[in-house]
Short mmCIF file of C-alpha atoms in Angstrom, two decimals:
data_model
loop_
_atom_site.label_atom_id
_atom_site.label_comp_id
_atom_site.label_asym_id
_atom_site.label_seq_id
_atom_site.Cartn_x
_atom_site.Cartn_y
_atom_site.Cartn_z
CA ARG S 1 84.11 41.55 -0.82
CA ALA S 2 82.84 45.04 -1.63
CA ILE S 3 80.84 43.70 -4.60
CA LEU S 4 79.31 40.96 -2.43
CA LEU S 5 78.45 43.47 0.28
CA VAL S 6 76.76 45.86 -2.18
CA THR S 7 74.86 42.96 -3.79
CA GLY S 8 73.62 41.80 -0.39
CA VAL S 9 72.42 45.29 0.51
CA LEU S 10 70.56 45.62 -2.82
CA ILE S 11 68.87 42.24 -2.38
CA ALA S 12 67.82 43.14 1.16
CA ALA S 13 66.45 46.48 -0.03
CA ALA S 14 64.50 44.80 -2.83
CA ALA S 15 63.02 42.18 -0.51
CA THR S 16 59.33 42.60 0.25
CA ALA S 17 57.21 41.59 3.18
CA GLN S 18 55.12 38.47 2.86
CA GLY S 19 52.03 37.92 4.98
CA TYR S 20 49.71 34.94 5.27
CA LEU S 21 48.11 32.66 2.74
CA PRO S 22 44.31 32.91 2.68
CA LEU S 23 42.66 30.62 5.22
CA SER S 24 41.70 28.18 2.47
CA ARG S 25 42.81 24.57 2.04
CA ALA S 26 42.35 24.94 -1.70
CA VAL S 27 44.88 27.81 -1.83
CA GLU S 28 47.22 25.96 0.56
CA ALA S 29 47.06 22.69 -1.42
CA PRO S 30 50.12 23.22 -3.68
CA TYR S 31 52.26 23.81 -0.58
CA ALA S 32 50.71 21.29 1.82
CA ALA S 33 52.92 18.31 1.02
CA GLY S 34 56.10 20.32 1.59
CA LEU S 35 54.84 21.90 4.79
CA HIS S 36 53.96 18.48 6.27
CA ALA S 37 57.01 16.60 4.99
CA TYR S 38 59.26 14.58 7.28
CA LYS S 39 61.96 16.79 8.88
CA ALA S 40 60.09 19.98 7.96
CA ASN S 41 60.17 22.26 11.02
CA TYR S 42 56.91 24.12 10.39
CA HIS S 43 53.99 24.61 12.78
CA THR S 44 51.26 23.52 10.41
CA ALA S 45 48.49 23.46 13.04
CA ILE S 46 48.65 27.27 13.23
CA ARG S 47 46.66 28.71 10.36
CA PRO S 48 46.58 30.84 8.29
CA CYS S 49 50.10 29.77 7.48
CA LEU S 50 52.91 32.17 6.64
CA GLU S 51 53.41 32.69 2.93
CA GLU S 52 57.20 32.77 3.24
CA GLU S 53 57.16 29.35 4.93
CA ALA S 54 54.79 27.93 2.32
CA ARG S 55 57.09 29.06 -0.50
CA GLU S 56 60.14 27.79 1.35
CA ALA S 57 58.55 24.38 1.86
CA SER S 58 57.66 23.89 -1.80
CA PRO S 59 60.33 22.10 -3.83
CA ALA S 60 62.01 24.27 -6.46
CA ASP S 61 60.99 21.91 -9.27
CA THR S 62 57.24 22.24 -8.58
CA SER S 63 56.47 25.72 -9.83
CA ARG S 64 52.97 27.08 -9.30
CA VAL S 65 50.37 26.52 -11.99
CA LYS S 66 49.91 29.84 -13.75
CA SER S 67 46.57 31.54 -14.07
CA ALA S 68 44.66 30.69 -17.21
CA ILE S 69 44.09 34.43 -17.67
CA GLY S 70 47.36 36.28 -18.17
CA LEU S 71 46.07 39.54 -16.69
CA LEU S 72 45.23 37.82 -13.40
CA ASP S 73 48.75 36.42 -13.25
CA ARG S 74 50.27 39.86 -13.75
CA TRP S 75 48.03 41.33 -11.04
CA ALA S 76 48.95 38.52 -8.61
CA MET S 77 52.69 38.97 -9.30
CA ASP S 78 53.70 35.57 -7.99
CA SER S 79 57.38 36.29 -8.55
CA LEU S 80 59.24 38.43 -6.01
CA PRO S 81 59.97 41.24 -5.36
CA TRP S 82 56.67 43.10 -5.59
CA LYS S 83 55.12 46.10 -3.86
CA PHE S 84 51.43 45.78 -4.71
CA ARG S 85 49.38 42.87 -5.97
CA GLY S 86 45.73 41.87 -6.04
CA GLY S 87 42.88 40.49 -8.07
CA PRO S 88 39.12 39.86 -8.28
CA LEU S 89 37.02 37.36 -6.32
CA LEU S 90 34.07 35.98 -8.32
CA ASP S 91 31.39 33.32 -7.92
CA ALA S 92 28.63 32.38 -10.39
CA GLN S 93 26.85 29.08 -9.72
CA ILE S 94 23.51 27.43 -10.44
CA ALA S 95 22.30 24.54 -8.27
CA ALA S 96 19.61 22.36 -9.80
CA PRO S 97 17.67 19.94 -7.57
CA LEU S 98 17.35 16.35 -8.72
CA ASP S 99 14.03 15.93 -6.91
CA GLU S 100 10.76 17.86 -6.85
CA LYS S 101 11.00 19.21 -3.27
CA GLU S 102 13.78 21.70 -3.97
CA THR S 103 13.83 24.80 -6.15
CA ILE S 104 16.70 26.02 -8.31
CA ALA S 105 19.29 27.83 -6.21
CA HIS S 106 22.01 30.25 -7.21
CA ARG S 107 25.14 31.90 -5.83
CA ALA S 108 26.69 35.07 -7.23
CA SER S 109 29.43 37.17 -5.68
CA ALA S 110 31.98 39.84 -6.50
CA GLY S 111 34.93 41.14 -4.53
CA PHE S 112 38.65 41.76 -4.51
CA TRP S 113 41.86 41.03 -2.64
CA CYS S 114 45.08 43.04 -2.44
CA ASP S 115 48.44 43.11 -0.66
CA TRP S 116 50.72 46.09 -0.28
CA SER S 117 54.29 45.55 0.87
CA ALA S 118 54.92 48.92 2.52
CA ARG S 119 58.46 47.86 3.46
CA ARG S 120 60.32 44.61 3.84
CA ASP S 121 58.97 44.01 7.35
CA LEU S 122 55.48 45.52 6.96
CA LEU S 123 52.56 44.25 4.87
CA LEU S 124 48.94 45.39 4.54
CA HIS S 125 46.22 43.07 3.28
CA ALA S 126 42.54 43.56 2.46
CA ASP S 127 39.84 41.43 0.86
CA ALA S 128 36.07 41.82 0.64
CA GLN S 129 33.24 39.93 -1.00
CA LEU S 130 29.48 40.50 -1.46
CA TRP S 131 27.15 37.56 -2.10
CA ASN S 132 23.62 37.15 -3.31
CA GLU S 133 22.27 33.64 -3.16
CA GLY S 134 19.19 31.53 -3.12
CA LEU S 135 20.04 28.52 -1.00
CA PRO S 136 19.00 24.85 -0.95
CA HIS S 137 16.32 24.22 1.63
CA TYR S 138 18.64 22.85 4.36
CA LEU S 139 21.02 25.84 4.13
CA ASP S 140 18.13 28.28 3.84
CA SER S 141 16.73 26.86 7.08
CA PHE S 142 20.13 27.29 8.71
CA VAL S 143 20.31 30.99 7.75
CA ARG S 144 16.74 31.61 8.93
CA SER S 145 17.56 29.97 12.27
CA THR S 146 20.92 31.65 12.95
CA HIS S 147 20.65 34.87 10.85
CA VAL S 148 24.15 34.13 9.51
CA ALA S 149 25.33 32.68 6.19
CA PRO S 150 27.76 29.86 7.08
CA GLY S 151 31.07 31.59 7.80
CA GLU S 152 30.28 34.50 5.45
CA GLY S 153 28.62 37.22 7.47
CA TYR S 154 25.37 38.38 8.97
CA ALA S 155 22.47 37.77 6.57
CA GLY S 156 19.65 39.45 8.50
CA VAL S 157 16.22 38.24 9.57
CA ASP S 158 12.80 37.73 7.99
CA SER S 159 14.03 37.62 4.41
CA SER S 160 11.52 36.21 1.95
CA GLY S 161 13.81 36.16 -1.04
CA PRO S 162 17.49 35.48 -1.85
CA TRP S 163 20.02 36.32 0.88
CA THR S 164 22.43 39.21 0.43
CA HIS S 165 25.39 39.36 2.78
CA TYR S 166 29.05 40.32 2.83
CA ASP S 167 32.27 39.76 4.73
CA TRP S 168 35.66 41.43 4.69
CA ASN S 169 39.12 40.86 6.09
CA ALA S 170 42.03 43.24 6.54
CA TYR S 171 45.24 43.20 8.52
CA ILE S 172 48.55 44.93 9.01
CA ASP S 173 51.41 42.53 9.66
CA TRP S 174 54.75 43.59 11.14
CA LYS S 175 57.61 41.14 11.23
CA ALA S 176 59.71 42.28 14.18
CA PRO S 177 63.40 41.38 14.26
CA LYS S 178 64.22 37.75 14.96
CA TYR S 179 61.45 36.31 17.17
CA PHE S 180 58.18 38.23 16.98
CA ARG S 181 55.40 38.91 14.52
CA VAL S 182 52.49 41.24 15.29
CA THR S 183 49.26 41.15 13.26
CA ALA S 184 46.22 43.33 13.82
CA GLY S 185 43.04 43.41 11.77
CA ARG S 186 39.84 41.55 11.03
CA GLY S 187 39.73 37.94 9.96
CA LYS S 188 39.77 34.33 11.18
CA ASN S 189 42.20 31.95 12.85
CA PHE S 190 42.44 28.15 13.02
CA PHE S 191 44.32 25.89 15.45
CA GLY S 192 44.59 22.23 14.48
CA GLU S 193 45.65 19.75 11.81
CA GLY S 194 42.15 18.54 10.98
CA TYR S 195 39.32 19.48 8.69
CA ARG S 196 37.59 20.45 11.91
CA SER S 197 39.07 21.99 15.04
CA LEU S 198 37.75 21.56 18.56
CA PHE S 199 39.98 24.46 19.68
CA LEU S 200 39.31 27.38 17.32
CA SER S 201 38.17 27.04 13.72
CA ASP S 202 37.16 29.24 10.78
CA ASN S 203 33.53 28.15 11.03
CA ALA S 204 32.26 31.53 12.28
CA THR S 205 32.44 34.79 10.36
CA SER S 206 35.38 37.21 10.65
CA TYR S 207 36.14 39.24 13.79
CA PRO S 208 38.59 41.98 14.92
CA TYR S 209 41.77 40.58 16.47
CA LEU S 210 45.30 41.25 17.65
CA ARG S 211 47.73 38.38 17.20
CA ILE S 212 51.29 38.15 18.56
CA THR S 213 53.33 35.21 17.26
CA THR S 214 56.61 34.28 18.94
CA THR S 215 58.94 31.75 17.31
CA ALA S 216 62.12 30.46 18.92
CA TRP S 217 63.98 27.19 18.47
CA HIS S 218 61.33 24.50 17.79
CA ILE S 219 58.54 26.42 19.54
CA ARG S 220 55.86 28.78 18.26
CA TYR S 221 53.57 30.59 20.71
CA VAL S 222 50.48 32.56 19.69
CA ASN S 223 48.64 35.17 21.76
CA LEU S 224 45.30 36.05 20.20
CA PHE S 225 42.90 38.71 21.48
CA THR S 226 39.49 39.10 19.82
CA LEU S 227 36.24 41.06 19.90
CA LEU S 228 33.14 38.93 19.25
CA ASN S 229 29.44 39.61 18.60
CA ASP S 230 26.23 38.19 20.00
CA VAL S 231 23.48 38.79 17.41
CA ARG S 232 20.57 37.51 19.51
CA GLY S 233 17.67 39.87 20.03
CA ALA S 234 19.08 42.58 17.75
CA ASN S 235 16.35 42.13 15.12
CA GLY S 236 18.90 42.65 12.38
CA ASP S 237 20.32 45.93 13.74
CA PRO S 238 24.14 45.66 14.03
CA SER S 239 24.20 48.60 16.48
CA LYS S 240 22.28 46.38 18.93
CA PHE S 241 24.71 43.45 18.77
CA THR S 242 26.14 42.81 22.22
CA ARG S 243 29.91 42.44 22.58
CA LYS S 244 32.12 39.91 24.27
CA TYR S 245 35.85 39.30 24.29
CA ALA S 246 38.05 36.25 24.04
CA SER S 247 41.72 35.64 24.67
CA PHE S 248 43.54 32.57 23.32
CA HIS S 249 46.95 31.01 23.90
CA TYR S 250 48.38 28.32 21.61
CA LEU S 251 51.79 26.72 22.21
CA SER S 252 53.22 24.46 19.51
CA TRP S 253 56.40 22.44 20.13
CA ASN S 254 58.10 20.35 17.43
CA ALA S 255 59.61 17.89 19.90
CA SER S 256 61.35 15.94 17.13
CA LYS S 257 61.41 15.64 13.36
CA ARG S 258 58.19 13.64 13.57
CA LEU S 259 56.42 14.59 16.80
CA ASN S 260 54.55 17.79 17.73
CA PHE S 261 52.82 18.66 21.00
CA SER S 262 50.48 21.60 21.54
CA VAL S 263 48.60 23.24 24.39
CA PHE S 264 45.59 25.49 23.89
CA GLU S 265 43.64 27.64 26.31
CA SER S 266 40.96 30.26 25.92
CA ILE S 267 38.71 32.44 28.00
CA VAL S 268 35.54 34.25 26.95
CA TRP S 269 33.95 37.08 28.93
CA SER S 270 31.05 39.40 28.24
CA ASN S 271 31.16 43.16 27.85
CA GLY S 272 28.76 43.45 30.80
CA ASP S 273 25.64 45.58 30.82
CA SER S 274 24.51 49.11 31.75
CA LEU S 275 24.59 48.23 35.46
CA TYR S 276 28.02 46.60 35.28
CA PRO S 277 29.92 47.74 32.19
CA ARG S 278 33.04 45.62 32.08
CA GLY S 279 34.80 46.09 28.77
CA PHE S 280 38.14 44.47 27.97
CA ASP S 281 39.62 42.81 31.07
CA ILE S 282 43.28 43.81 31.29
CA ASN S 283 43.96 40.78 33.52
CA TYR S 284 43.76 38.53 30.45
CA VAL S 285 46.38 40.46 28.50
CA ASN S 286 49.25 38.73 30.31
CA PRO S 287 50.82 36.64 27.50
CA VAL S 288 51.94 33.70 29.66
CA VAL S 289 49.21 33.46 32.32
CA VAL S 290 47.18 30.29 32.77
CA PHE S 291 43.60 31.51 32.53
CA ARG S 292 41.83 29.30 35.08
CA PRO S 293 43.86 30.42 38.15
CA GLN S 294 43.59 34.01 36.96
CA GLU S 295 39.82 33.62 36.65
CA PHE S 296 39.54 32.19 40.16
CA ALA S 297 41.75 34.94 41.57
CA GLN S 298 39.28 37.51 40.27
CA GLY S 299 36.29 35.64 41.65
CA SER S 300 34.80 35.71 38.16
CA ALA S 301 32.66 33.19 36.31
CA ASP S 302 34.14 33.56 32.87
CA ASN S 303 34.21 30.72 30.35
CA ALA S 304 37.63 29.05 30.36
CA LEU S 305 38.59 26.07 28.18
CA LEU S 306 41.75 23.97 27.98
CA GLY S 307 42.97 21.73 25.17
CA PHE S 308 45.86 19.44 24.26
CA GLY S 309 46.98 18.37 20.80
CA ALA S 310 49.56 16.09 19.23
CA SER S 311 50.62 14.97 15.77
CA PHE S 312 53.07 12.35 14.51
CA LYS S 313 54.56 12.06 11.02
CA VAL S 314 54.56 8.52 9.65
CA GLY S 315 56.81 7.87 6.68
CA LEU S 316 57.46 10.88 4.46
CA ARG S 317 54.10 12.70 4.25
CA THR S 318 51.50 10.95 6.42
CA LEU S 319 50.26 12.61 9.60
CA LEU S 320 48.46 11.15 12.60
CA TYR S 321 46.84 13.88 14.70
CA GLY S 322 44.47 14.43 17.58
CA GLN S 323 42.95 16.95 19.97
CA ALA S 324 41.43 16.74 23.45
CA MET S 325 39.27 19.67 24.60
CA LEU S 326 38.16 20.18 28.20
CA ASP S 327 35.39 22.57 29.22
CA GLU S 328 34.65 20.89 32.56
CA PHE S 329 36.32 17.72 33.86
CA LEU S 330 36.11 15.59 36.99
CA LEU S 331 37.95 12.27 36.74
CA ARG S 332 35.80 10.60 39.40
CA GLU S 333 32.64 11.27 37.40
CA VAL S 334 34.25 10.19 34.12
CA ARG S 335 35.19 6.85 35.66
CA ALA S 336 31.69 6.44 37.09
CA GLY S 337 30.21 6.63 33.59
CA GLN S 338 26.82 7.84 34.79
CA GLY S 339 26.48 10.72 32.32
CA TRP S 340 27.25 13.61 34.68
CA TYR S 341 26.14 16.79 32.91
CA ALA S 342 29.32 18.74 33.76
CA ASN S 343 31.66 16.23 32.12
CA LYS S 344 32.05 18.50 29.12
CA GLN S 345 34.80 17.15 26.87
CA GLY S 346 35.52 16.58 23.21
CA PHE S 347 38.21 14.82 21.23
CA GLN S 348 39.43 14.39 17.67
CA LEU S 349 41.45 11.63 16.00
CA GLY S 350 42.58 11.74 12.40
CA VAL S 351 45.05 10.72 9.73
CA SER S 352 45.94 12.65 6.59
CA SER S 353 48.31 11.72 3.79
CA PHE S 354 49.86 14.05 1.19
CA ASP S 355 51.03 12.57 -2.13
CA ALA S 356 49.36 9.44 -0.79
CA PHE S 357 50.40 6.01 -2.08
CA LYS S 358 53.34 7.77 -3.80
CA LEU S 359 50.95 9.45 -6.22
CA LYS S 360 51.82 13.11 -6.55
CA GLY S 361 48.82 15.38 -5.99
CA LEU S 362 46.69 12.80 -4.14
CA PHE S 363 45.43 13.81 -0.69
CA VAL S 364 43.50 11.50 1.67
CA ARG S 365 41.99 12.22 5.10
CA LEU S 366 40.02 10.21 7.66
CA GLU S 367 38.83 12.04 10.80
CA PHE S 368 36.63 11.38 13.83
CA ASN S 369 35.19 14.14 16.04
CA TYR S 370 33.25 13.79 19.30
CA ALA S 371 31.76 16.29 21.76
CA ARG S 372 29.68 15.50 24.84
CA PRO S 373 26.41 17.25 25.70
CA PHE S 374 26.73 20.81 27.10
CA MET S 375 30.26 21.22 25.66
CA TYR S 376 31.07 24.93 24.99
CA THR S 377 27.98 26.09 26.94
CA HIS S 378 28.11 28.41 29.96
CA SER S 379 25.89 29.44 32.84
CA ASP S 380 25.88 32.95 31.33
CA THR S 381 24.95 32.48 27.67
CA ARG S 382 26.62 35.78 26.79
CA GLN S 383 29.92 33.98 27.44
CA ASN S 384 29.33 30.85 25.39
CA TYR S 385 31.87 29.75 22.78
CA SER S 386 30.36 31.46 19.74
CA HIS S 387 30.53 34.50 17.47
CA SER S 388 27.72 36.03 15.40
CA GLY S 389 25.38 33.09 15.92
CA GLU S 390 27.90 30.35 15.06
CA PRO S 391 30.18 28.11 17.17
CA LEU S 392 33.85 29.10 17.30
CA ALA S 393 34.92 25.46 17.10
CA HIS S 394 32.90 22.68 15.45
CA PRO S 395 29.80 23.80 13.47
CA PHE S 396 27.63 21.21 15.27
CA GLY S 397 28.40 22.79 18.65
CA SER S 398 28.01 19.92 21.10
CA ASN S 399 26.32 16.55 21.62
CA PHE S 400 27.55 14.85 18.44
CA ARG S 401 29.96 12.40 16.91
CA GLU S 402 31.16 12.65 13.32
CA LEU S 403 33.23 10.56 10.91
CA ILE S 404 34.71 12.32 7.85
CA GLY S 405 36.46 10.95 4.79
CA GLN S 406 38.10 13.11 2.11
CA VAL S 407 39.96 12.39 -1.12
CA GLU S 408 41.35 15.01 -3.50
CA TYR S 409 43.50 14.56 -6.57
CA ARG S 410 45.25 17.38 -8.44
CA ARG S 411 46.93 17.08 -11.81
CA ASP S 412 47.96 20.26 -13.61
CA ARG S 413 44.76 22.34 -13.64
CA TRP S 414 42.38 19.45 -13.01
CA ILE S 415 41.01 18.77 -9.54
CA GLY S 416 38.77 15.93 -8.43
CA ARG S 417 37.41 15.65 -4.89
CA LEU S 418 35.22 13.52 -2.67
CA HIS S 419 33.89 14.49 0.77
CA ILE S 420 31.79 12.08 2.86
CA SER S 421 30.64 12.45 6.45
CA ASN S 422 28.29 10.57 8.74
CA SER S 423 27.19 12.05 12.07
CA THR S 424 25.04 11.24 15.07
CA LEU S 425 23.43 14.34 16.58
CA GLY S 426 21.56 14.75 19.86
CA MET S 427 18.48 16.98 19.72
CA ASP S 428 16.32 18.80 22.25
CA THR S 429 12.68 17.73 22.40
CA GLY S 430 10.99 20.62 24.19
CA LEU S 431 11.53 23.11 26.99
CA TYR S 432 14.46 21.29 28.59
CA SER S 433 17.99 21.28 27.23
CA SER S 434 19.69 18.04 26.23
CA GLY S 435 23.01 19.76 25.67
CA ASN S 436 23.09 20.28 21.90
CA ASN S 437 22.31 24.03 21.93
CA ILE S 438 25.33 26.04 23.09
CA PHE S 439 23.08 29.12 23.38
CA ARG S 440 21.22 27.55 26.33
CA THR S 441 22.60 27.22 29.86
CA GLU S 442 23.23 23.85 31.46
CA ARG S 443 20.73 24.89 34.15
CA GLU S 444 17.98 24.46 31.59
CA ARG S 445 18.51 20.71 31.75
CA PHE S 446 16.14 20.66 34.72
CA GLU S 447 14.62 24.11 35.18
CA VAL S 448 12.72 26.42 32.85
CA GLY S 449 11.03 29.57 34.11
CA GLY S 450 11.56 28.52 37.71
CA VAL S 451 9.78 25.18 37.21
CA VAL S 452 11.91 22.17 38.14
CA ASP S 453 11.57 18.81 36.46
CA PRO S 454 12.78 16.15 38.94
CA ASP S 455 13.57 13.74 36.11
CA GLN S 456 16.16 16.06 34.59
CA LYS S 457 18.92 16.16 37.19
CA ASN S 458 22.70 15.81 37.24
CA TYR S 459 23.11 12.36 35.67
CA GLY S 460 21.99 10.38 32.66
CA HIS S 461 23.15 12.80 29.97
CA TYR S 462 24.66 10.86 27.06
CA LEU S 463 25.55 11.59 23.48
CA GLY S 464 22.48 11.45 21.26
CA ASP S 465 20.01 12.59 23.96
CA ALA S 466 17.12 13.30 24.03
CA LEU S 467 16.41 12.27 20.44
CA SER S 468 19.07 11.41 17.91
CA ALA S 469 19.37 12.06 14.19
CA GLN S 470 21.70 10.53 11.63
CA LEU S 471 23.16 13.02 9.17
CA PHE S 472 24.83 11.78 5.98
CA TYR S 473 26.59 14.17 3.60
CA CYS S 474 28.36 13.34 0.34
CA GLU S 475 29.83 15.73 -2.21
CA ILE S 476 31.62 14.66 -5.39
CA GLY S 477 33.11 17.34 -7.59
CA ALA S 478 35.58 18.11 -10.35
CA GLY S 479 37.00 21.37 -11.57
CA TRP S 480 39.45 23.10 -13.89
CA LEU S 481 41.62 25.63 -12.06
CA VAL S 482 41.47 29.15 -13.51
CA ASP S 483 43.26 31.28 -10.91
CA PRO S 484 45.47 29.55 -8.28
CA PRO S 485 45.95 32.56 -5.89
CA THR S 486 42.19 32.66 -5.30
CA ALA S 487 41.48 28.94 -5.96
CA THR S 488 38.89 29.93 -8.57
CA SER S 489 37.81 27.14 -10.88
CA ILE S 490 35.17 26.11 -13.38
CA ASP S 491 33.47 23.50 -11.28
CA ALA S 492 30.72 20.88 -11.23
CA SER S 493 29.56 18.91 -8.20
CA TRP S 494 26.85 16.58 -6.98
CA THR S 495 25.66 16.70 -3.37
CA LEU S 496 23.55 14.11 -1.56
CA ARG S 497 22.47 14.89 1.98
CA SER S 498 20.08 12.89 4.14
CA ARG S 499 18.86 13.58 7.65
CA MET S 500 17.20 10.66 9.45
CA PRO S 501 15.68 11.64 12.82
CA ALA S 502 14.68 8.88 15.20
CA GLY S 503 10.98 8.24 14.74
CA GLY S 504 10.62 10.89 12.03
CA ASP S 505 10.64 11.29 8.27
CA THR S 506 13.92 11.23 6.38
CA GLU S 507 14.82 14.52 4.68
CA VAL S 508 16.88 14.26 1.49
CA ALA S 509 18.66 16.92 -0.58
CA ASN S 510 19.91 15.82 -4.01
CA ILE S 511 21.58 18.71 -5.84
CA PHE S 512 23.75 19.23 -8.93
CA THR S 513 25.80 22.44 -9.04
CA VAL S 514 27.79 23.96 -11.90
CA GLY S 515 29.55 27.28 -12.43
CA ILE S 516 32.53 29.37 -11.39
CA THR S 517 33.58 28.64 -7.81
CA CYS S 518 35.93 30.78 -5.73
CA ARG S 519 37.50 29.02 -2.74
CA PHE S 520 39.50 31.98 -1.44
CA ARG S 521 37.91 31.23 1.95
CA GLU S 522 36.38 28.06 3.36
CA ARG S 523 32.66 27.55 2.99
CA TYR S 524 31.27 24.76 5.15
CA LYS S 525 28.13 23.56 3.41
CA ASP S 526 27.80 20.47 5.62
CA GLN S 527 25.69 22.37 8.18
CA GLU S 528 22.73 21.41 10.33
CA VAL S 529 20.23 23.50 12.29
CA ARG S 530 21.08 22.97 15.97
CA TYR S 531 19.17 25.92 17.46
CA VAL S 532 16.94 28.86 16.59
CA LEU S 533 18.15 32.29 17.68
CA PRO S 534 15.75 35.09 18.68
#
C-alpha cells in the first residue's frame, strides 16, 4: 500500500496541465471520430476542444502521425509529461491564375506557438503569425472593402501593394478542482457542430475574452465575456477603433448517449460615447441571467439574440445537427408570410460522418444554412453582431441561403479534400437597405437622410432581395502532412469560384495553388463582399 501511495503521488506530481487544441479542424481531425463516437460523453459543439478530452477519446491503437522533421517532433513533445513545448508556424504559397484576368498571387507567413505547463492545473499558451500576401481579385476586393484579412487581423486601408497583417492569441487556463475551468486571454470561440455557426464562429479575427466553463454530470455551461472592435471611420488608426462588449451563455446537455440539446444567448452593447460613457455593464456579468428580461429591466436597447441547437448520433459515428437563431421573432407575422422586416431568424441543418462508409479516415459533411434579411443588424449599428469589420457568426452576414458539401480522406500522411458550396445572396441596389449589410440599420429600409420612400415599408422583405446573386465555390486539394500539431503540409489545390448576379456579368476565378500550407487556424477563403466600410 505504501508503494502504491508513493507511486500515485509521483504520477500526480509529474502530471502537467493540458489546455485546448488549436481552433482548427485540420488539427482536430485525428481525434474527431473518437470525440463524436456513439456513447462518448463529450460536448463537441464547444470549441476549441479540450486537449485532454481529445487524447482520451482517441483509441490507444491509433497513435498520432509523427512529424516528418524530427526536431519539430521533439519541440512539440507529444508524449506526456512535459513542461514547455512549441514550434514554428510557416506558410509559403504561390497561386497561379488559369485565366488572363488574374495576376499571380502569393502568401508568406512566419510565426510560432508555445505552451508552458506552469503546474498541473495551470497552463499558458501563446501563438502569433505575420503574413504578407498578394490576394486573388475576389479576396483582394474583400480586404479593400472591410479592411480586414479574412479571420487574420486588421490589414489597413488604401494599400496599393501586397497586404501585410498579423494576428496573435494567448491565454492562461486554470483548471479549478472538480467542476470549473477559467480561461482568460485573446483568441476565438466557436459554438456548433457545423462548418458554419449561426451562434458564434471563428470567422472574425481574435478578441480579448474571459471564459468560465462549468461541467457537471452530462451538462457543460460556458460563460464568455468579450471586448470587440468597430474599425469603421478609424482610417487605419487602431487607437481610433471604437469598443463594444458582448456576453455569451452556452448550455450543452447530453440528454442521452445519442442526443444533445443546447441553448445559446448573447447580448452586445456599445462602449457609449463622450456624452454617455458606458463601459462594461456589470448587469450582464450574472452567469445565469436570461439577457432579454435583464435588458428590458434596464430600459436599454442592447442587441440580444437567442438560439437553440440539437444533435443526434446515428449509428456509430454519424451526426445529425441543427441550429435555430432568433434575433427578432413574432409568430403571427411568421405565419402570415408577408415578409415582415423584423422576422429576423436563421437556421442550420446538417449531417456529418466520421470514418464514413466504414472507411477509416474518410469524413463527409452536407450542410444547409439560411438567414433572413436584417438578421444580426441593430437600430444602433455600434451594437451589431460583428467584430473588426466581420460578422461574428456566418461570413455572409444575413439575407442568404447556402448549401455546403465536404469530403476529406486521410491515410497516413496523405490528405485529399473536396469543398463545394452554392449560395443565393441578396444584395442592396442603392440608398435603401435590403437587409444584407449588417452594418446598416433596419430603419434604412425606408428612410435615408430623413427622406422616406413609401414603397419600402414593413412588409415584402424576402431572401434574395433586392437583387440576387448565385455564388459557386469549389476547392479540390491534396497534401502530404509534415507537422501534425500545426497541420502544416506540402499542398496543392485548384479553386473555381463563380459569381452570377441577376442581370449582370458572371465573374469567374480559376486558380491553382501550390506550396507549404499551415492550417493551425481556420482560413475561410469562400468569402464575398457584402458591404463597404468607411
